[in-house]
mmCIF file of C-alpha atoms and ligand atoms in Angstrom:
data_model
loop_
_atom_site.group_PDB
_atom_site.id
_atom_site.type_symbol
_atom_site.label_atom_id
_atom_site.label_comp_id
_atom_site.label_asym_id
_atom_site.label_seq_id
_atom_site.Cartn_x
_atom_site.Cartn_y
_atom_site.Cartn_z
ATOM 1 C CA MET A 276 54.086 138.514 222.893
ATOM 2 C CA PRO A 277 53.228 141.789 221.377
ATOM 3 C CA ASN A 278 55.441 143.430 218.681
ATOM 4 C CA ASN A 279 58.929 144.284 219.334
ATOM 5 C CA ALA A 280 60.677 147.224 218.393
ATOM 6 C CA THR A 281 63.511 146.999 216.193
ATOM 7 C CA PHE A 282 67.359 147.551 217.131
ATOM 8 C CA SER A 283 67.620 150.877 215.317
ATOM 9 C CA GLU A 284 64.226 152.179 217.256
ATOM 10 C CA ILE A 285 66.398 151.522 220.554
ATOM 11 C CA GLY A 286 69.394 152.942 218.772
ATOM 12 C CA LYS A 287 67.759 156.220 218.333
ATOM 13 C CA ALA A 288 66.353 156.211 221.898
ATOM 14 C CA ILE A 289 69.743 155.757 223.145
ATOM 15 C CA ALA A 290 70.905 158.385 220.730
ATOM 16 C CA ASP A 291 68.139 161.037 221.834
ATOM 17 C CA HIS A 292 68.917 160.684 225.208
ATOM 18 C CA ASN A 293 71.908 161.321 227.787
ATOM 19 C CA SER A 294 70.981 159.903 231.132
ATOM 20 C CA PHE A 295 70.415 156.264 231.808
ATOM 21 C CA ALA A 296 69.680 153.589 234.496
ATOM 22 C CA VAL A 297 69.989 150.070 233.661
ATOM 23 C CA VAL A 298 68.213 147.695 235.900
ATOM 24 C CA SER A 299 67.667 143.895 236.365
ATOM 25 C CA HIS A 300 65.431 141.774 238.314
ATOM 26 C CA VAL A 301 65.426 140.930 242.012
ATOM 27 C CA ARG A 302 68.167 138.190 243.293
ATOM 28 C CA PRO A 303 70.028 138.881 239.992
ATOM 29 C CA ASP A 304 71.862 136.097 238.666
ATOM 30 C CA GLY A 305 74.762 136.194 236.004
ATOM 31 C CA ASP A 306 72.430 137.129 233.214
ATOM 32 C CA ALA A 307 70.989 139.921 235.005
ATOM 33 C CA ILE A 308 74.237 141.576 236.335
ATOM 34 C CA GLY A 309 76.153 140.480 233.020
ATOM 35 C CA SER A 310 73.672 142.294 230.887
ATOM 36 C CA VAL A 311 73.065 145.171 233.167
ATOM 37 C CA LEU A 312 77.278 145.742 232.878
ATOM 38 C CA ALA A 313 77.502 144.885 229.021
ATOM 39 C CA LEU A 314 74.793 147.692 228.346
ATOM 40 C CA GLY A 315 75.520 150.210 230.689
ATOM 41 C CA HIS A 316 79.312 150.111 229.738
ATOM 42 C CA ALA A 317 78.544 150.320 226.141
ATOM 43 C CA LEU A 318 76.273 153.630 226.971
ATOM 44 C CA GLU A 319 79.336 155.075 229.104
ATOM 45 C CA GLN A 320 81.525 154.557 226.143
ATOM 46 C CA LEU A 321 79.239 156.780 224.237
ATOM 47 C CA GLY A 322 79.482 159.437 226.761
ATOM 48 C CA LYS A 323 76.375 159.050 228.353
ATOM 49 C CA SER A 324 75.461 159.130 232.066
ATOM 50 C CA VAL A 325 74.741 155.558 233.686
ATOM 51 C CA ARG A 326 73.259 154.300 236.834
ATOM 52 C CA TYR A 327 73.604 150.630 237.417
ATOM 53 C CA LEU A 328 70.896 149.324 239.680
ATOM 54 C CA ASN A 329 69.586 146.316 241.476
ATOM 55 C CA ASN A 330 67.341 146.106 244.151
ATOM 56 C CA ASP A 331 69.740 143.562 245.879
ATOM 57 C CA GLY A 332 72.939 144.810 244.584
ATOM 58 C CA CYS A 333 75.503 142.533 243.017
ATOM 59 C CA PRO A 334 75.952 139.140 244.321
ATOM 60 C CA LYS A 335 79.349 138.473 246.123
ATOM 61 C CA SER A 336 79.681 135.401 243.389
ATOM 62 C CA LEU A 337 79.600 138.073 240.459
ATOM 63 C CA GLU A 338 82.004 140.708 242.122
ATOM 64 C CA PHE A 339 84.804 139.485 240.149
ATOM 65 C CA LEU A 340 83.180 141.170 237.228
ATOM 66 C CA PRO A 341 85.080 144.491 236.339
ATOM 67 C CA GLY A 342 82.437 147.117 236.695
ATOM 68 C CA SER A 343 80.197 145.342 239.244
ATOM 69 C CA GLU A 344 81.183 147.954 241.815
ATOM 70 C CA LYS A 345 79.282 150.533 239.949
ATOM 71 C CA VAL A 346 76.052 148.299 240.591
ATOM 72 C CA GLU A 347 74.097 150.649 243.478
ATOM 73 C CA ILE A 348 71.176 149.154 245.732
ATOM 74 C CA SER A 349 68.097 150.602 244.275
ATOM 75 C CA GLY A 350 66.783 151.522 247.766
ATOM 76 C CA GLU A 351 69.830 153.479 248.706
ATOM 77 C CA VAL A 352 69.903 155.688 245.769
ATOM 78 C CA GLY A 353 66.308 157.753 246.137
ATOM 79 C CA VAL A 354 64.500 158.678 242.968
ATOM 80 C CA LEU A 355 66.698 159.213 240.199
ATOM 81 C CA GLU A 356 66.488 161.893 237.645
ATOM 82 C CA VAL A 357 67.321 159.966 234.623
ATOM 83 C CA GLU A 358 65.663 160.033 231.141
ATOM 84 C CA VAL A 359 65.255 156.307 230.115
ATOM 85 C CA ALA A 360 65.301 153.222 232.363
ATOM 86 C CA ILE A 361 66.285 150.295 230.678
ATOM 87 C CA THR A 362 65.015 146.770 232.524
ATOM 88 C CA LEU A 363 67.163 143.621 231.415
ATOM 89 C CA ASP A 364 65.980 139.967 231.883
ATOM 90 C CA THR A 365 63.230 140.943 233.808
ATOM 91 C CA ALA A 366 60.073 139.096 232.752
ATOM 92 C CA ALA A 367 57.591 141.304 234.642
ATOM 93 C CA HIS A 368 57.889 145.064 235.272
ATOM 94 C CA MET A 369 57.233 144.395 239.330
ATOM 95 C CA ARG A 370 60.256 141.649 239.008
ATOM 96 C CA ILE A 371 62.749 144.751 239.700
ATOM 97 C CA GLY A 372 61.444 144.987 242.784
ATOM 98 C CA GLU A 373 60.028 147.864 244.916
ATOM 99 C CA GLY A 374 63.332 149.815 245.732
ATOM 100 C CA SER A 375 64.121 149.679 241.742
ATOM 101 C CA LEU A 376 60.547 150.709 240.733
ATOM 102 C CA GLU A 377 60.601 153.586 243.242
ATOM 103 C CA ALA A 378 64.171 154.463 241.778
ATOM 104 C CA ILE A 379 63.233 154.597 238.354
ATOM 105 C CA LYS A 380 59.802 156.068 238.508
ATOM 106 C CA ASN A 381 60.656 159.466 236.983
ATOM 107 C CA ALA A 382 62.286 158.109 233.888
ATOM 108 C CA LYS A 383 60.157 159.258 231.026
ATOM 109 C CA LEU A 384 61.170 155.931 228.695
ATOM 110 C CA LEU A 385 61.126 152.732 229.795
ATOM 111 C CA ILE A 386 62.903 150.205 227.473
ATOM 112 C CA ASN A 387 62.318 146.471 228.270
ATOM 113 C CA ILE A 388 65.076 144.132 226.786
ATOM 114 C CA ASP A 389 64.463 140.355 227.534
ATOM 115 C CA HIS A 390 64.416 136.544 226.553
ATOM 116 C CA HIS A 391 61.508 135.085 228.929
ATOM 117 C CA ILE A 392 58.634 134.014 226.839
ATOM 118 C CA SER A 393 56.378 134.796 229.760
ATOM 119 C CA ASN A 394 57.382 138.537 229.189
ATOM 120 C CA PRO A 395 54.276 140.588 228.187
ATOM 121 C CA GLY A 396 56.095 143.093 226.204
ATOM 122 C CA TYR A 397 55.972 145.763 229.149
ATOM 123 C CA GLY A 398 57.533 149.572 228.437
ATOM 124 C CA ASP A 399 57.699 152.129 225.907
ATOM 125 C CA LEU A 400 60.000 149.937 223.854
ATOM 126 C CA SER A 401 60.201 146.379 224.295
ATOM 127 C CA TYR A 402 62.342 143.684 222.876
ATOM 128 C CA VAL A 403 61.640 140.227 223.847
ATOM 129 C CA ASP A 404 63.307 137.323 222.132
ATOM 130 C CA PRO A 405 62.505 133.791 223.757
ATOM 131 C CA ASN A 406 64.974 132.421 221.050
ATOM 132 C CA SER A 407 67.689 133.708 222.631
ATOM 133 C CA PRO A 408 69.227 131.595 225.489
ATOM 134 C CA ALA A 409 69.947 134.662 227.614
ATOM 135 C CA THR A 410 69.489 138.465 227.742
ATOM 136 C CA GLY A 411 73.329 138.756 227.275
ATOM 137 C CA GLN A 412 73.005 137.396 223.790
ATOM 138 C CA ILE A 413 70.604 139.753 222.509
ATOM 139 C CA ILE A 414 72.899 142.626 224.349
ATOM 140 C CA TYR A 415 75.357 141.491 222.143
ATOM 141 C CA GLU A 416 73.187 141.421 218.912
ATOM 142 C CA LEU A 417 72.175 145.162 219.942
ATOM 143 C CA LEU A 418 75.701 146.055 220.167
ATOM 144 C CA ILE A 419 76.901 144.447 217.289
ATOM 145 C CA SER A 420 74.086 145.711 215.191
ATOM 146 C CA LEU A 421 73.964 149.223 216.182
ATOM 147 C CA GLY A 422 77.716 149.346 215.845
ATOM 148 C CA LEU A 423 78.326 150.419 219.656
ATOM 149 C CA PRO A 424 81.629 149.762 221.407
ATOM 150 C CA VAL A 425 82.136 146.296 222.763
ATOM 151 C CA SER A 426 84.446 147.327 225.629
ATOM 152 C CA ARG A 427 86.546 144.587 227.734
ATOM 153 C CA ILE A 428 84.077 145.128 230.419
ATOM 154 C CA SER A 429 81.174 144.419 227.949
ATOM 155 C CA ARG A 430 83.035 141.661 226.349
ATOM 156 C CA ASP A 431 83.194 139.440 229.658
ATOM 157 C CA SER A 432 79.989 140.482 231.134
ATOM 158 C CA ILE A 433 78.405 139.196 227.883
ATOM 159 C CA TYR A 434 80.052 135.982 228.195
ATOM 160 C CA VAL A 435 79.216 135.492 231.935
ATOM 161 C CA ALA A 436 75.497 136.437 230.966
ATOM 162 C CA VAL A 437 75.653 133.898 228.285
ATOM 163 C CA SER A 438 77.731 130.993 230.052
ATOM 164 C CA THR A 439 75.612 131.066 233.228
ATOM 165 C CA ASP A 440 72.012 131.290 231.537
ATOM 166 C CA THR A 441 72.928 128.096 229.285
ATOM 167 C CA GLY A 442 74.568 125.913 232.054
ATOM 168 C CA SER A 443 77.885 126.780 230.108
ATOM 169 C CA PHE A 444 76.666 126.572 226.645
ATOM 170 C CA GLN A 445 75.016 123.186 227.376
ATOM 171 C CA TYR A 446 71.352 123.741 227.592
ATOM 172 C CA PRO A 447 69.017 123.187 224.517
ATOM 173 C CA GLY A 448 68.316 126.814 223.877
ATOM 174 C CA THR A 449 72.063 127.397 223.138
ATOM 175 C CA THR A 450 72.185 128.004 219.422
ATOM 176 C CA GLN A 451 74.563 128.246 216.579
ATOM 177 C CA ARG A 452 74.855 132.081 216.982
ATOM 178 C CA THR A 453 75.680 131.453 220.662
ATOM 179 C CA TYR A 454 79.124 129.772 219.730
ATOM 180 C CA GLU A 455 79.437 132.291 216.973
ATOM 181 C CA MET A 456 79.097 134.977 219.680
ATOM 182 C CA ALA A 457 81.345 133.208 221.983
ATOM 183 C CA ALA A 458 84.102 132.866 219.542
ATOM 184 C CA ASP A 459 84.011 136.482 218.440
ATOM 185 C CA LEU A 460 84.251 137.480 222.089
ATOM 186 C CA VAL A 461 87.469 135.114 222.482
ATOM 187 C CA GLY A 462 88.643 136.882 219.269
ATOM 188 C CA ARG A 463 88.320 140.060 220.918
ATOM 189 C CA GLY A 464 90.523 138.760 223.852
ATOM 190 C CA LEU A 465 88.397 137.050 226.170
ATOM 191 C CA ASN A 466 90.502 134.755 228.421
ATOM 192 C CA VAL A 467 88.390 131.742 228.447
ATOM 193 C CA GLY A 468 90.132 129.678 230.944
ATOM 194 C CA LYS A 469 90.554 132.747 233.522
ATOM 195 C CA ILE A 470 86.889 133.641 233.379
ATOM 196 C CA ASN A 471 85.505 130.178 233.636
ATOM 197 C CA GLN A 472 87.506 129.734 236.832
ATOM 198 C CA LEU A 473 85.956 132.833 238.275
ATOM 199 C CA ILE A 474 82.609 131.944 237.336
ATOM 200 C CA TYR A 475 82.826 128.319 238.250
ATOM 201 C CA ASP A 476 85.637 127.225 240.558
ATOM 202 C CA ASN A 477 85.320 129.899 243.046
ATOM 203 C CA GLN A 478 82.507 128.784 245.296
ATOM 204 C CA PRO A 479 82.686 129.818 249.119
ATOM 205 C CA TYR A 480 82.916 126.869 251.416
ATOM 206 C CA ARG A 481 79.530 127.700 252.856
ATOM 207 C CA ARG A 482 77.817 126.655 249.514
ATOM 208 C CA VAL A 483 79.360 123.121 249.915
ATOM 209 C CA GLU A 484 77.662 123.058 253.398
ATOM 210 C CA LEU A 485 74.481 124.156 251.917
ATOM 211 C CA MET A 486 74.919 121.088 249.618
ATOM 212 C CA ARG A 487 75.288 118.608 252.299
ATOM 213 C CA ALA A 488 72.108 120.425 254.308
ATOM 214 C CA LEU A 489 70.116 120.161 250.979
ATOM 215 C CA LEU A 490 71.069 116.583 250.605
ATOM 216 C CA ASN A 491 69.804 115.707 253.744
ATOM 217 C CA THR A 492 66.442 116.644 252.828
ATOM 218 C CA LEU A 493 66.449 115.009 249.292
ATOM 219 C CA ASP A 494 63.305 113.328 248.238
ATOM 220 C CA ARG A 495 61.516 111.765 245.321
ATOM 221 C CA SER A 496 58.326 110.443 243.939
ATOM 222 C CA ASP A 497 58.082 106.800 244.070
ATOM 223 C CA ASP A 498 58.151 106.818 240.075
ATOM 224 C CA GLY A 499 61.388 108.654 240.292
ATOM 225 C CA LEU A 500 60.115 111.520 237.871
ATOM 226 C CA ILE A 501 60.170 114.085 240.448
ATOM 227 C CA VAL A 502 63.014 115.107 243.023
ATOM 228 C CA TRP A 503 63.166 117.790 245.353
ATOM 229 C CA TRP A 504 64.928 119.020 248.277
ATOM 230 C CA ASP A 505 64.065 121.801 250.982
ATOM 231 C CA LEU A 506 65.721 124.853 252.512
ATOM 232 C CA PRO A 507 64.265 125.872 255.723
ATOM 233 C CA MET A 508 64.817 129.013 257.526
ATOM 234 C CA ALA A 509 66.674 127.211 260.449
ATOM 235 C CA THR A 510 69.173 126.283 258.000
ATOM 236 C CA LYS A 511 69.880 129.252 256.424
ATOM 237 C CA ASN A 512 70.312 131.183 259.653
ATOM 238 C CA GLU A 513 72.642 128.270 260.754
ATOM 239 C CA LEU A 514 74.807 128.348 257.702
ATOM 240 C CA GLU A 515 74.570 132.077 257.678
ATOM 241 C CA LEU A 516 73.614 131.925 253.826
ATOM 242 C CA MET A 517 73.822 134.608 251.234
ATOM 243 C CA ASP A 518 70.860 135.147 248.800
ATOM 244 C CA ASP A 519 73.026 133.612 245.752
ATOM 245 C CA ASP A 520 74.341 130.727 247.570
ATOM 246 C CA SER A 521 71.466 128.330 246.279
ATOM 247 C CA GLU A 522 72.094 129.452 242.649
ATOM 248 C CA GLY A 523 72.173 126.630 240.310
ATOM 249 C CA LEU A 524 72.701 123.697 242.842
ATOM 250 C CA ILE A 525 69.273 122.203 241.654
ATOM 251 C CA ASP A 526 71.234 121.155 238.536
ATOM 252 C CA PHE A 527 72.462 118.512 240.523
ATOM 253 C CA ILE A 528 69.268 116.705 241.241
ATOM 254 C CA ARG A 529 68.148 117.663 237.793
ATOM 255 C CA SER A 530 71.040 115.504 236.709
ATOM 256 C CA VAL A 531 69.545 112.478 238.158
ATOM 257 C CA HIS A 532 68.755 109.493 235.762
ATOM 258 C CA GLY A 533 64.772 109.183 235.201
ATOM 259 C CA VAL A 534 64.167 112.770 236.823
ATOM 260 C CA VAL A 535 61.754 114.733 234.734
ATOM 261 C CA VAL A 536 60.992 117.550 237.200
ATOM 262 C CA ALA A 537 63.398 118.852 239.965
ATOM 263 C CA VAL A 538 62.133 121.318 242.639
ATOM 264 C CA PHE A 539 63.779 123.521 245.096
ATOM 265 C CA PHE A 540 61.719 124.833 247.852
ATOM 266 C CA GLU A 541 63.233 127.743 250.019
ATOM 267 C CA ASP A 542 61.982 129.504 252.995
ATOM 268 C CA LEU A 543 61.808 133.463 252.394
ATOM 269 C CA ASP A 544 61.503 136.420 255.124
ATOM 270 C CA GLY A 545 57.773 137.419 255.771
ATOM 271 C CA GLY A 546 56.583 133.644 255.728
ATOM 272 C CA LYS A 547 56.949 133.271 251.901
ATOM 273 C CA VAL A 548 58.323 130.235 249.881
ATOM 274 C CA ARG A 549 60.606 130.654 246.831
ATOM 275 C CA VAL A 550 60.170 127.878 244.443
ATOM 276 C CA SER A 551 62.810 127.039 241.868
ATOM 277 C CA MET A 552 61.889 124.432 239.172
ATOM 278 C CA ARG A 553 63.491 122.620 236.071
ATOM 279 C CA SER A 554 62.027 120.319 233.850
ATOM 280 C CA LYS A 555 64.146 117.958 231.290
ATOM 281 C CA ASP A 556 61.022 117.147 229.060
ATOM 282 C CA ALA A 557 59.553 119.933 226.712
ATOM 283 C CA ARG A 558 56.170 118.445 227.302
ATOM 284 C CA VAL A 559 56.417 119.343 230.968
ATOM 285 C CA ASN A 560 56.436 123.245 231.012
ATOM 286 C CA ALA A 561 58.073 124.438 234.276
ATOM 287 C CA SER A 562 56.507 128.065 233.108
ATOM 288 C CA GLU A 563 53.122 126.680 232.857
ATOM 289 C CA ILE A 564 53.485 124.997 236.280
ATOM 290 C CA CYS A 565 54.587 127.800 238.120
ATOM 291 C CA GLY A 566 52.207 129.887 236.289
ATOM 292 C CA VAL A 567 49.355 128.249 238.063
ATOM 293 C CA PHE A 568 50.776 129.939 241.339
ATOM 294 C CA GLY A 569 51.330 133.598 239.961
ATOM 295 C CA GLY A 570 55.351 132.616 239.048
ATOM 296 C CA GLY A 571 57.026 132.197 235.444
ATOM 297 C CA GLY A 572 60.095 131.902 233.613
ATOM 298 C CA HIS A 573 60.868 129.460 230.504
ATOM 299 C CA ALA A 574 59.622 126.198 229.929
ATOM 300 C CA LEU A 575 62.533 124.111 231.308
ATOM 301 C CA ALA A 576 63.534 126.442 234.231
ATOM 302 C CA ALA A 577 60.986 128.576 236.191
ATOM 303 C CA GLY A 578 60.098 129.881 239.522
ATOM 304 C CA ILE A 579 57.543 131.208 241.896
ATOM 305 C CA ARG A 580 57.165 133.443 245.081
ATOM 306 C CA MET A 581 54.157 132.210 246.876
ATOM 307 C CA PRO A 582 52.822 131.960 250.365
ATOM 308 C CA GLY A 583 54.065 129.366 252.910
ATOM 309 C CA PRO A 584 54.540 127.383 254.965
ATOM 310 C CA LEU A 585 56.991 125.489 253.154
ATOM 311 C CA ASP A 586 55.211 122.035 253.775
ATOM 312 C CA GLU A 587 52.046 123.357 252.420
ATOM 313 C CA THR A 588 53.571 124.789 249.503
ATOM 314 C CA ARG A 589 55.502 121.755 248.404
ATOM 315 C CA GLU A 590 52.570 119.716 248.663
ATOM 316 C CA LYS A 591 50.462 121.916 246.387
ATOM 317 C CA VAL A 592 53.209 122.204 243.863
ATOM 318 C CA LEU A 593 54.125 118.651 243.910
ATOM 319 C CA ALA A 594 50.400 117.945 242.887
ATOM 320 C CA VAL A 595 50.417 120.375 239.740
ATOM 321 C CA ILE A 596 53.529 118.650 238.662
ATOM 322 C CA ARG A 597 51.778 115.095 239.046
ATOM 323 C CA GLU A 598 48.839 116.367 237.073
ATOM 324 C CA SER A 599 51.302 117.810 234.518
ATOM 325 C CA LEU A 600 53.204 114.584 233.896
ATOM 326 C CA LYS A 601 49.989 112.590 233.645
ATOM 327 C CA ARG A 602 48.590 115.091 231.087
ATOM 328 C CA ALA A 603 51.976 114.652 229.293
ATOM 329 C CA GLY A 604 51.343 110.735 229.353
ATOM 330 C CA ILE A 605 54.861 110.473 230.871
ATOM 331 C CA SER A 606 53.205 108.735 234.293
HETATM 332 P P1 LIG B 30 65.938 130.285 239.374
HETATM 333 O O1 LIG B 30 65.251 128.665 239.552
HETATM 334 O O2 LIG B 30 67.238 130.023 238.581
HETATM 335 O O3 LIG B 30 65.632 131.183 240.290
HETATM 336 O O4 LIG B 30 64.943 130.796 237.960
HETATM 337 C C1 LIG B 30 64.828 130.258 236.705
HETATM 338 C C2 LIG B 30 63.966 131.020 236.089
HETATM 339 O O5 LIG B 30 62.572 131.206 236.484
HETATM 340 C C3 LIG B 30 64.539 132.521 235.608
HETATM 341 O O6 LIG B 30 64.593 132.581 234.269
HETATM 342 C C4 LIG B 30 63.706 133.397 236.256
HETATM 343 O O7 LIG B 30 63.224 134.492 235.844
HETATM 344 C C5 LIG B 30 62.062 132.735 236.440
HETATM 345 N N1 LIG B 30 61.533 133.209 237.562
HETATM 346 C C6 LIG B 30 62.288 132.508 239.010
HETATM 347 N N2 LIG B 30 61.526 133.111 239.980
HETATM 348 C C7 LIG B 30 60.429 133.455 239.385
HETATM 349 C C8 LIG B 30 59.237 134.178 240.005
HETATM 350 O O8 LIG B 30 59.295 134.210 241.150
HETATM 351 N N3 LIG B 30 58.270 134.908 239.160
HETATM 352 C C9 LIG B 30 58.450 134.835 237.801
HETATM 353 N N4 LIG B 30 57.465 135.152 237.029
HETATM 354 N N5 LIG B 30 59.780 134.096 237.342
HETATM 355 C C10 LIG B 30 60.340 133.353 238.267
HETATM 356 MN MN1 LIG B 31 68.201 135.249 231.695
#
């Protein structure tokens, strides 16, 4: 990982410019959208002009977040005349997607703020902290350290970013600082019960139907160490699924006793397959396994977009997982 910029260098870049685009990775999750809203709104509070971008727009499941209506689909905005583009939660520049790459191509300064260990530190200023469990937590530290305003919108967005990326403050990456941050956000008026209900008790019935379909494809290795399920295109069409409907469902199979690696295979348009992977053992590095196929992410949660068909993709990926389990001395 290359040298990080300091918060004060980022603060100076903010102070020296007036127009910004804040953007995150394709198929955004809570950390991606939450970080974009949290930082974007702080910039607006400073009187800056801010465009909120995502290649795929804001997913329905996050529309409860105040400010989310400002997130524009990058492919619909043309090339923006902004001075600064800030990518958030985006491990590789390309992962903002083609529409976003085009929209921000005239920005004269690119700032990259992220927590993925695989982030090479692209951009003119980059701040990558793999020890932070969510990009939202880095945004919190940035706002506090620079004395920037933490508005109601930024407060709620940070909480959603960190809660969703830590599995409700459960994953091993969750730190003392994460809980201190959450306590501070509650102190600033965050309604814990209400926001958690909006995040977690608010799913469309369609998602439960998806769970039923996935369970019908459930399979595992003879030794029980690997468990997986498939989402073929036919099911996506039949259930009229939205991109984010499958978000987080893999947690259900990861939770099985004895499972070390859980994998989810999903058909994408254009014959590609999305692989979503979770490891429960630090000796089996999901990011490295996914890296074999050009993907990446975190040690315990990673992903790939790779060529299909799904059946072949599954066999290739399972073979590398088996290798990794063997090398770790687990099987
Ligand atoms: P998820 O399985 O929830 O989609 O993603 C888990 C983690 O893996 C996220 O941190 C995400 O950034 C990373 N990830 C998912 N898909 C890809 C991919 O296609 N390429 C890379 N480099 N990382 C990915
Ligand atoms: Mn994240």
